[in-house]
Coordinates of C-alpha atoms and ligand atoms in Angstrom, one line a residue:
M1 CA -80.8 12.3 43.8
S2 CA -81.5 15.6 45.5
K3 CA -84.9 16.9 44.4
L4 CA -86.6 20.2 44.1
T5 CA -89.6 20.9 46.3
G6 CA -93.0 21.1 44.5
T7 CA -93.0 24.9 45.3
Q8 CA -89.6 25.3 43.7
F9 CA -90.7 23.4 40.6
V10 CA -93.9 25.3 40.1
E11 CA -92.0 28.6 40.6
A12 CA -89.7 27.6 37.7
M13 CA -92.7 26.7 35.6
E14 CA -94.4 30.0 36.4
W15 CA -91.1 31.9 35.6
R16 CA -90.7 30.2 32.3
N17 CA -92.3 31.9 29.3
A18 CA -92.0 31.8 25.6
T19 CA -89.4 34.5 25.5
K20 CA -90.1 37.1 22.8
K21 CA -86.9 39.2 23.3
F22 CA -83.5 37.9 24.3
D23 CA -80.6 39.9 25.6
N24 CA -78.0 39.3 22.9
T25 CA -75.1 40.2 25.3
K26 CA -75.8 37.3 27.6
K27 CA -74.5 33.8 26.9
I28 CA -75.3 30.6 28.7
D29 CA -72.2 29.4 30.6
E30 CA -70.5 26.1 29.6
K31 CA -71.5 24.2 32.7
T32 CA -75.2 25.1 32.3
W33 CA -75.1 24.4 28.6
S34 CA -73.6 21.1 29.2
A35 CA -76.5 20.2 31.6
L36 CA -79.0 21.4 29.0
E37 CA -77.3 19.1 26.4
Q38 CA -77.8 16.3 28.8
S39 CA -81.5 17.1 29.0
L40 CA -81.6 16.4 25.2
I41 CA -79.5 13.3 25.4
L42 CA -81.5 11.9 28.4
T43 CA -84.9 12.7 27.0
P44 CA -87.0 9.5 26.6
S45 CA -88.1 8.1 23.2
S46 CA -90.3 5.3 22.1
Y47 CA -88.4 2.0 22.4
G48 CA -85.4 4.2 23.4
V49 CA -84.5 4.3 19.7
M50 CA -83.7 8.1 19.5
P51 CA -85.0 8.9 16.0
Y52 CA -83.7 12.5 16.2
K53 CA -80.7 14.8 16.4
F54 CA -80.3 18.2 17.9
I55 CA -78.3 20.9 16.0
V56 CA -76.9 23.6 18.2
V57 CA -76.3 26.9 16.4
Q58 CA -74.1 29.6 17.8
N59 CA -72.6 30.9 14.6
P60 CA -73.9 34.5 14.0
E61 CA -74.1 34.2 10.2
L62 CA -76.1 30.9 10.4
K63 CA -78.3 32.5 13.1
A64 CA -79.0 35.4 10.8
K65 CA -80.0 33.1 7.9
L66 CA -82.2 31.1 10.2
K67 CA -83.9 34.3 11.4
D68 CA -85.0 34.8 7.8
A69 CA -86.3 31.3 7.7
S70 CA -88.2 32.0 11.0
Y71 CA -90.4 34.8 9.6
G72 CA -88.0 37.3 11.0
Q73 CA -88.4 36.2 14.6
T74 CA -85.6 38.0 16.4
Q75 CA -85.0 35.4 19.1
T76 CA -83.2 33.4 16.5
E77 CA -80.3 35.9 16.4
D78 CA -80.4 37.3 19.9
C79 CA -80.4 34.0 21.8
S80 CA -77.3 32.4 23.2
H81 CA -77.8 28.9 21.7
L82 CA -80.4 28.0 19.1
V83 CA -81.4 24.3 19.1
V84 CA -82.9 22.8 16.0
F85 CA -84.8 19.6 16.5
V86 CA -84.4 17.3 13.6
A87 CA -86.2 14.0 13.0
K88 CA -85.2 10.9 11.1
E89 CA -87.3 10.8 8.0
K90 CA -87.7 7.0 7.8
M91 CA -86.7 4.5 10.5
D92 CA -84.4 1.8 9.1
V93 CA -82.7 -1.4 10.0
E94 CA -79.3 0.3 10.1
H95 CA -80.4 2.7 12.9
I96 CA -82.0 -0.1 14.9
T97 CA -78.9 -2.2 14.6
K98 CA -76.7 0.7 15.8
Y99 CA -79.1 1.1 18.8
V100 CA -79.1 -2.6 19.6
E101 CA -75.3 -2.7 19.5
K102 CA -75.2 0.3 21.8
I103 CA -77.5 -1.4 24.3
A104 CA -75.3 -4.5 24.2
S105 CA -72.1 -2.6 24.8
V106 CA -73.6 -0.4 27.6
R107 CA -75.2 -3.3 29.4
G108 CA -72.4 -5.9 28.8
Q109 CA -74.7 -8.1 26.6
N110 CA -74.2 -10.0 23.4
P111 CA -76.1 -8.2 20.6
T112 CA -77.6 -11.6 19.7
D113 CA -79.2 -11.7 23.2
L114 CA -81.3 -8.8 21.9
D115 CA -82.4 -10.4 18.6
G116 CA -86.1 -10.6 19.8
Y117 CA -86.2 -7.0 20.7
K118 CA -84.5 -6.0 17.5
K119 CA -86.9 -8.1 15.4
M120 CA -89.9 -6.4 17.2
M121 CA -88.5 -3.0 16.6
I122 CA -87.9 -3.7 12.9
S123 CA -91.4 -5.1 12.6
N124 CA -93.1 -2.2 14.4
L125 CA -91.0 0.7 13.4
V126 CA -89.7 -0.2 9.9
E127 CA -92.0 -2.7 8.3
R128 CA -95.4 -1.6 9.6
M129 CA -95.0 2.2 9.2
N130 CA -95.2 3.9 5.9
D131 CA -93.0 6.9 5.2
E132 CA -95.6 9.4 6.5
Q133 CA -96.2 7.4 9.7
S134 CA -92.5 7.0 10.3
L135 CA -91.8 10.7 10.0
K136 CA -94.8 11.6 12.2
W137 CA -93.7 9.2 14.8
A138 CA -90.1 10.5 14.8
T139 CA -91.5 14.1 14.9
N140 CA -93.5 13.2 18.0
Q141 CA -90.3 12.0 19.7
A142 CA -88.5 15.2 18.8
Y143 CA -91.4 17.2 20.4
I144 CA -90.9 15.3 23.7
A145 CA -87.3 16.4 23.6
L146 CA -88.4 20.0 23.1
G147 CA -90.6 19.8 26.2
T148 CA -87.8 18.2 28.3
F149 CA -85.4 20.9 27.1
M150 CA -87.6 23.8 28.0
T151 CA -88.4 22.4 31.4
A152 CA -84.8 21.7 32.1
A153 CA -83.9 25.2 31.0
A154 CA -86.5 26.8 33.3
V155 CA -85.2 24.8 36.3
L156 CA -81.7 26.1 35.5
G157 CA -82.9 29.7 35.1
V158 CA -82.4 29.8 31.3
D159 CA -85.1 31.3 29.0
T160 CA -86.4 29.5 25.9
C161 CA -89.0 30.0 23.2
P162 CA -90.4 27.0 21.4
F163 CA -90.5 27.7 17.7
E164 CA -92.9 26.2 15.2
G165 CA -93.1 29.5 13.3
I166 CA -90.3 28.5 11.0
N167 CA -90.0 27.3 7.4
P168 CA -88.6 23.8 8.0
S169 CA -87.5 23.2 4.3
K170 CA -85.5 26.5 4.4
Y171 CA -84.0 25.3 7.7
D172 CA -83.1 22.0 6.0
E173 CA -81.4 23.9 3.2
I174 CA -79.4 26.3 5.5
L175 CA -78.3 23.5 7.8
G176 CA -77.3 21.2 4.9
L177 CA -80.0 18.6 5.8
S178 CA -81.8 18.4 2.4
G179 CA -81.5 14.9 1.0
T180 CA -79.7 13.5 4.1
G181 CA -82.7 11.6 5.6
W182 CA -83.1 14.1 8.4
K183 CA -85.7 16.9 8.6
T184 CA -86.2 20.0 10.7
V185 CA -89.2 19.7 13.1
C186 CA -89.0 22.8 15.2
A187 CA -86.5 25.0 17.0
C188 CA -85.9 26.5 20.4
P189 CA -83.7 29.6 21.1
A190 CA -82.3 29.6 24.6
G191 CA -80.6 32.4 26.5
F192 CA -81.7 35.2 28.8
R193 CA -84.7 37.5 28.5
A194 CA -84.0 41.2 27.7
S195 CA -84.8 43.5 30.6
D196 CA -87.2 45.5 28.3
D197 CA -89.1 42.4 27.1
K198 CA -92.6 43.7 27.5
Y199 CA -94.1 40.3 27.3
A200 CA -92.0 38.8 30.1
D201 CA -94.3 39.9 32.9
L202 CA -97.7 39.1 31.3
K203 CA -99.8 36.8 33.4
K204 CA -100.0 33.2 32.3
V205 CA -103.2 32.3 30.5
R206 CA -104.3 28.7 31.3
F207 CA -107.8 27.1 31.6
E208 CA -109.0 26.1 35.0
T209 CA -107.4 23.0 36.5
K210 CA -110.8 21.2 36.3
D211 CA -110.9 21.9 32.5
L212 CA -107.4 20.5 31.9
I213 CA -107.1 17.7 34.5
V214 CA -109.6 15.0 34.8
H215 CA -109.5 12.8 37.9
K216 CA -111.3 9.5 37.7
Ligands
FMN1 C1 -94.9 23.8 19.7 C2 -94.9 25.3 20.0 C3 -94.6 26.2 18.9 C4 -94.6 27.6 19.2 N1 -94.2 28.4 18.2 C5 -93.9 29.7 18.6 C6 -93.2 30.6 17.7 O1 -92.9 30.3 16.5 N2 -93.0 31.9 18.1 C7 -93.3 32.3 19.3 O2 -93.0 33.5 19.7 N3 -93.9 31.5 20.2 C8 -94.2 30.2 19.9 N4 -94.8 29.4 20.8 C9 -95.1 29.9 22.1 C10 -96.6 29.9 22.6 O3 -97.3 30.9 21.9 C11 -96.6 30.0 24.1 O4 -95.9 28.9 24.6 C12 -98.0 30.0 24.6 O5 -98.7 31.2 24.2 C13 -98.0 30.0 26.2 O6 -97.2 31.0 26.7 P1 -96.0 30.7 27.7 O7 -95.2 29.6 27.0 O8 -95.3 32.0 27.8 O9 -96.6 30.2 29.0 C14 -94.9 28.0 20.5 C15 -95.3 27.1 21.5 C16 -95.2 25.8 21.2 C17 -95.5 24.8 22.4

């Protein structure tokens, strides 16, 4: 693996901002988008069980509807790709079975070799969690994917804006998720900042290192 230097990485993190205004004429090229999709696919999750999906919206009519469900935030319409992070409402045996079968096929194992792991996941993720805990847990996993995606985008020179300022139930309706067992968590427009985005050059505001990082 070739790696960035620390300086290059910090430069990308300094460059990244929560983009307030996208240039709606600029689109992410296919190769870069494909790498960004890999950042979503390769993001880690608890037990590796992937209790989420990512809906990528490019359709202008859908984007316009989602803007209304995002309190009018214009990034929704002006971005190149809008990613909606969706969590599985309640973990179930079917999902875990699908995962175990995938592990077995990828690693050339017999699914029964994984019976112990499967039982443990069913016990911890299905039986011991009530509905609220299960959704909260899946939501946490989706947020990790959001972080991975934004960091990957910055390294690739793509702008993003994390979005919690949305109406998740309206998103669910617009995206046809209502009643499917999947729920909108948050969204993230991606694209390229507008040259007249007056927020783009604002200095970053962060507490001092000593207030955020504790060495023991
Ligand atoms: C989970 C989350 C939700 C956010 N929701 C919104 C949002 O709905 N709209 C928006 O413009 N910015 C949103 N932000 C952006 C933050 O305000 C921004 O990240 C923060 O002020 C730090 O600025 P920076 O990201 O430019 O460094 C959100 C950030 C996070 C992490």
